[in-house]
Amino acid sequence: MKSHTPGDHDTIGMIAIDRAGDIAASCTTSGLAWKLPGRVGDSPLAGHGLYCENGVGGAAATGVGEEIIKVCGSYHVVDLMRQGRSAQEAVEAALGRVLARSEEGAAKMVAFIALRADGTAGFASTLPGFQAAVSRAGKHDLLDARSLATK
Ligand code: ASP
């Protein structure tokens, strides 16, 4: 997953599962440009910028970290999958919580990717401009993420 906000920031999140069923999640970040000294963001915070759990799935986030932290974003996505939601349903539900907290017409850029333990993936963003790469068995696809913001 890669964010596309020209002149702003650039994060890549990754989730992988191996043949033994072990799941790993990671994210790199340049952080938000011109960030305040001391700002941490969500990327280094387990449960916010990334989270995974064997037998359930993994998630990673990009976008405005303050919005992701407010909903414990990546943990929330994984917990929804634990409750039986598909990966796509889980990322969209978590983004719904982000959007519900945003002011009318002022949605911030946030995106999640998710991978369930059964190998199915989901991804979406609040605003347009996010893409996700899905690789399995030698096949690689770069796909535009569905964006959900209506306000
Ligand atoms: N989420 C990161 C942060 O808030 C920024 C990014 O996604 O690039 O620091």
mmCIF file of C-alpha atoms and ligand atoms in Angstrom:
data_model
loop_
_atom_site.group_PDB
_atom_site.id
_atom_site.type_symbol
_atom_site.label_atom_id
_atom_site.label_comp_id
_atom_site.label_asym_id
_atom_site.label_seq_id
_atom_site.Cartn_x
_atom_site.Cartn_y
_atom_site.Cartn_z
ATOM 1 C CA MET A 1 0.000 0.000 0.000
ATOM 2 C CA LYS A 2 1.395 3.414 -0.935
ATOM 3 C CA SER A 3 -0.099 6.818 -0.292
ATOM 4 C CA HIS A 4 -0.108 9.465 -2.989
ATOM 5 C CA THR A 5 -0.275 12.941 -1.579
ATOM 6 C CA PRO A 6 2.133 15.089 -3.604
ATOM 7 C CA GLY A 7 4.471 17.093 -1.422
ATOM 8 C CA ASP A 8 3.065 15.593 1.740
ATOM 9 C CA HIS A 9 4.111 12.116 2.844
ATOM 10 C CA ASP A 10 4.761 8.645 1.591
ATOM 11 C CA THR A 11 4.158 5.430 3.546
ATOM 12 C CA ILE A 12 4.265 1.790 2.518
ATOM 13 C CA GLY A 13 2.492 -0.832 4.642
ATOM 14 C CA MET A 14 2.884 -4.582 4.077
ATOM 15 C CA ILE A 15 1.197 -7.727 5.369
ATOM 16 C CA ALA A 16 2.349 -11.239 4.496
ATOM 17 C CA ILE A 17 1.368 -14.787 5.384
ATOM 18 C CA ASP A 18 3.604 -17.820 4.851
ATOM 19 C CA ARG A 19 2.771 -21.460 4.214
ATOM 20 C CA ALA A 20 2.872 -22.208 7.928
ATOM 21 C CA GLY A 21 0.211 -19.567 8.538
ATOM 22 C CA ASP A 22 2.546 -17.114 10.253
ATOM 23 C CA ILE A 23 1.450 -13.528 9.599
ATOM 24 C CA ALA A 24 3.668 -10.447 9.618
ATOM 25 C CA ALA A 25 2.753 -6.777 9.255
ATOM 26 C CA SER A 26 5.073 -3.823 8.792
ATOM 27 C CA CYS A 27 5.075 -0.239 7.670
ATOM 28 C CA THR A 28 7.680 2.278 6.645
ATOM 29 C CA THR A 29 7.029 5.978 6.824
ATOM 30 C CA SER A 30 8.647 9.259 6.091
ATOM 31 C CA GLY A 31 6.017 10.659 8.416
ATOM 32 C CA LEU A 32 3.976 13.695 7.590
ATOM 33 C CA ALA A 33 5.994 16.446 5.982
ATOM 34 C CA TRP A 34 6.722 19.487 8.147
ATOM 35 C CA LYS A 35 5.581 17.588 11.212
ATOM 36 C CA LEU A 36 5.892 19.096 14.649
ATOM 37 C CA PRO A 37 9.078 18.205 16.551
ATOM 38 C CA GLY A 38 8.287 15.263 18.803
ATOM 39 C CA ARG A 39 5.313 14.091 16.793
ATOM 40 C CA VAL A 40 5.249 10.273 16.700
ATOM 41 C CA GLY A 41 2.410 9.426 14.325
ATOM 42 C CA ASP A 42 0.734 6.045 14.090
ATOM 43 C CA SER A 43 3.355 4.146 12.100
ATOM 44 C CA PRO A 44 5.597 3.043 15.014
ATOM 45 C CA LEU A 45 2.640 2.249 17.290
ATOM 46 C CA ALA A 46 1.553 -1.402 17.317
ATOM 47 C CA GLY A 47 -2.234 -1.559 17.102
ATOM 48 C CA HIS A 48 -2.441 1.770 15.288
ATOM 49 C CA GLY A 49 -0.170 1.833 12.207
ATOM 50 C CA LEU A 50 0.101 -1.959 12.102
ATOM 51 C CA TYR A 51 -1.128 -5.073 13.864
ATOM 52 C CA CYS A 52 -1.278 -8.793 13.174
ATOM 53 C CA GLU A 53 -2.247 -11.964 14.931
ATOM 54 C CA ASN A 54 -1.755 -15.542 13.748
ATOM 55 C CA GLY A 55 -5.046 -17.283 13.061
ATOM 56 C CA VAL A 56 -6.880 -13.986 12.524
ATOM 57 C CA GLY A 57 -5.059 -11.633 10.143
ATOM 58 C CA GLY A 58 -3.111 -8.419 9.855
ATOM 59 C CA ALA A 59 -3.658 -4.772 8.986
ATOM 60 C CA ALA A 60 -1.580 -1.693 8.201
ATOM 61 C CA ALA A 61 -2.492 1.960 7.871
ATOM 62 C CA THR A 62 -1.364 5.071 6.086
ATOM 63 C CA GLY A 63 -2.556 8.640 6.071
ATOM 64 C CA VAL A 64 -3.028 11.148 8.851
ATOM 65 C CA GLY A 65 -1.791 9.305 11.919
ATOM 66 C CA GLU A 66 -3.820 11.325 14.405
ATOM 67 C CA GLU A 67 -7.038 10.064 12.783
ATOM 68 C CA ILE A 68 -5.768 6.458 12.745
ATOM 69 C CA ILE A 69 -4.743 6.570 16.415
ATOM 70 C CA LYS A 70 -8.161 7.844 17.521
ATOM 71 C CA VAL A 71 -9.781 4.565 16.423
ATOM 72 C CA CYS A 72 -6.869 2.162 17.219
ATOM 73 C CA GLY A 73 -7.072 1.613 13.473
ATOM 74 C CA SER A 74 -5.080 -1.511 12.656
ATOM 75 C CA TYR A 75 -6.133 -3.337 15.829
ATOM 76 C CA HIS A 76 -9.740 -2.440 15.072
ATOM 77 C CA VAL A 77 -9.495 -3.895 11.552
ATOM 78 C CA VAL A 78 -8.029 -7.161 12.877
ATOM 79 C CA ASP A 79 -10.601 -7.369 15.662
ATOM 80 C CA LEU A 80 -13.417 -7.008 13.121
ATOM 81 C CA MET A 81 -11.934 -9.890 11.118
ATOM 82 C CA ARG A 82 -11.802 -11.907 14.347
ATOM 83 C CA GLN A 83 -15.541 -11.303 14.659
ATOM 84 C CA GLY A 84 -16.063 -12.779 11.191
ATOM 85 C CA ARG A 85 -15.952 -9.782 8.887
ATOM 86 C CA SER A 86 -14.190 -10.118 5.537
ATOM 87 C CA ALA A 87 -10.989 -8.146 5.076
ATOM 88 C CA GLN A 88 -12.803 -5.652 2.848
ATOM 89 C CA GLU A 89 -15.710 -5.269 5.289
ATOM 90 C CA ALA A 90 -13.258 -4.734 8.134
ATOM 91 C CA VAL A 91 -11.262 -1.946 6.461
ATOM 92 C CA GLU A 92 -14.440 -0.215 5.327
ATOM 93 C CA ALA A 93 -15.974 -0.409 8.810
ATOM 94 C CA ALA A 94 -12.805 1.025 10.388
ATOM 95 C CA LEU A 95 -12.742 3.835 7.827
ATOM 96 C CA GLY A 96 -16.396 4.459 8.656
ATOM 97 C CA ARG A 97 -15.360 5.129 12.243
ATOM 98 C CA VAL A 98 -12.646 7.513 11.045
ATOM 99 C CA LEU A 99 -15.137 9.343 8.839
ATOM 100 C CA ALA A 100 -17.771 9.494 11.577
ATOM 101 C CA ARG A 101 -15.306 11.473 13.683
ATOM 102 C CA SER A 102 -14.388 13.950 10.951
ATOM 103 C CA GLU A 103 -16.070 17.289 10.490
ATOM 104 C CA GLU A 104 -18.451 17.840 7.587
ATOM 105 C CA GLY A 105 -16.429 18.312 4.389
ATOM 106 C CA ALA A 106 -13.115 17.878 6.182
ATOM 107 C CA ALA A 107 -12.327 14.167 5.856
ATOM 108 C CA LYS A 108 -8.603 13.460 6.171
ATOM 109 C CA MET A 109 -6.682 10.948 4.080
ATOM 110 C CA VAL A 110 -6.578 7.538 5.794
ATOM 111 C CA ALA A 111 -6.234 4.082 4.218
ATOM 112 C CA PHE A 112 -6.060 0.534 5.542
ATOM 113 C CA ILE A 113 -4.949 -2.733 4.012
ATOM 114 C CA ALA A 114 -5.913 -6.048 5.563
ATOM 115 C CA LEU A 115 -5.110 -9.719 5.063
ATOM 116 C CA ARG A 116 -7.107 -12.481 6.719
ATOM 117 C CA ALA A 117 -5.556 -15.718 7.875
ATOM 118 C CA ASP A 118 -7.448 -17.441 5.026
ATOM 119 C CA GLY A 119 -5.425 -15.367 2.524
ATOM 120 C CA THR A 120 -8.165 -12.972 1.427
ATOM 121 C CA ALA A 121 -7.256 -9.284 1.256
ATOM 122 C CA GLY A 122 -9.070 -5.956 1.515
ATOM 123 C CA PHE A 123 -8.130 -2.302 1.175
ATOM 124 C CA ALA A 124 -9.850 1.071 1.008
ATOM 125 C CA SER A 125 -9.266 4.735 1.777
ATOM 126 C CA THR A 126 -11.233 7.733 2.910
ATOM 127 C CA LEU A 127 -10.202 9.902 -0.058
ATOM 128 C CA PRO A 128 -9.154 8.888 -3.582
ATOM 129 C CA GLY A 129 -5.490 8.297 -4.434
ATOM 130 C CA PHE A 130 -4.442 5.105 -2.658
ATOM 131 C CA GLN A 131 -3.300 1.937 -4.352
ATOM 132 C CA ALA A 132 -2.666 -1.568 -3.044
ATOM 133 C CA ALA A 133 -0.413 -4.248 -4.519
ATOM 134 C CA VAL A 134 -1.636 -7.828 -4.112
ATOM 135 C CA SER A 135 0.841 -10.641 -4.751
ATOM 136 C CA ARG A 136 0.142 -14.349 -4.613
ATOM 137 C CA ALA A 137 1.612 -17.371 -6.406
ATOM 138 C CA GLY A 138 3.735 -15.271 -8.763
ATOM 139 C CA LYS A 139 0.850 -12.982 -9.755
ATOM 140 C CA HIS A 140 1.145 -9.297 -8.893
ATOM 141 C CA ASP A 141 -1.606 -6.695 -9.249
ATOM 142 C CA LEU A 142 -1.548 -2.978 -8.464
ATOM 143 C CA LEU A 143 -5.101 -1.906 -7.704
ATOM 144 C CA ASP A 144 -6.807 1.405 -6.976
ATOM 145 C CA ALA A 145 -8.390 1.460 -3.538
ATOM 146 C CA ARG A 146 -12.082 2.220 -3.147
ATOM 147 C CA SER A 147 -12.542 5.621 -1.458
ATOM 148 C CA LEU A 148 -15.422 6.078 0.969
ATOM 149 C CA ALA A 149 -15.637 9.754 1.926
ATOM 150 C CA THR A 150 -18.871 11.426 0.952
ATOM 151 C CA LYS A 151 -18.448 14.503 3.100
HETATM 152 N N1 ASP B 1 0.669 7.721 9.048
HETATM 153 C C1 ASP B 1 1.906 8.482 8.985
HETATM 154 C C2 ASP B 1 1.938 9.467 10.108
HETATM 155 O O1 ASP B 1 0.907 9.977 10.494
HETATM 156 C C3 ASP B 1 2.067 9.238 7.741
HETATM 157 C C4 ASP B 1 2.032 8.406 6.527
HETATM 158 O O2 ASP B 1 1.172 7.565 6.367
HETATM 159 O O3 ASP B 1 2.891 8.614 5.718
HETATM 160 O O4 ASP B 1 3.023 9.761 10.576
#
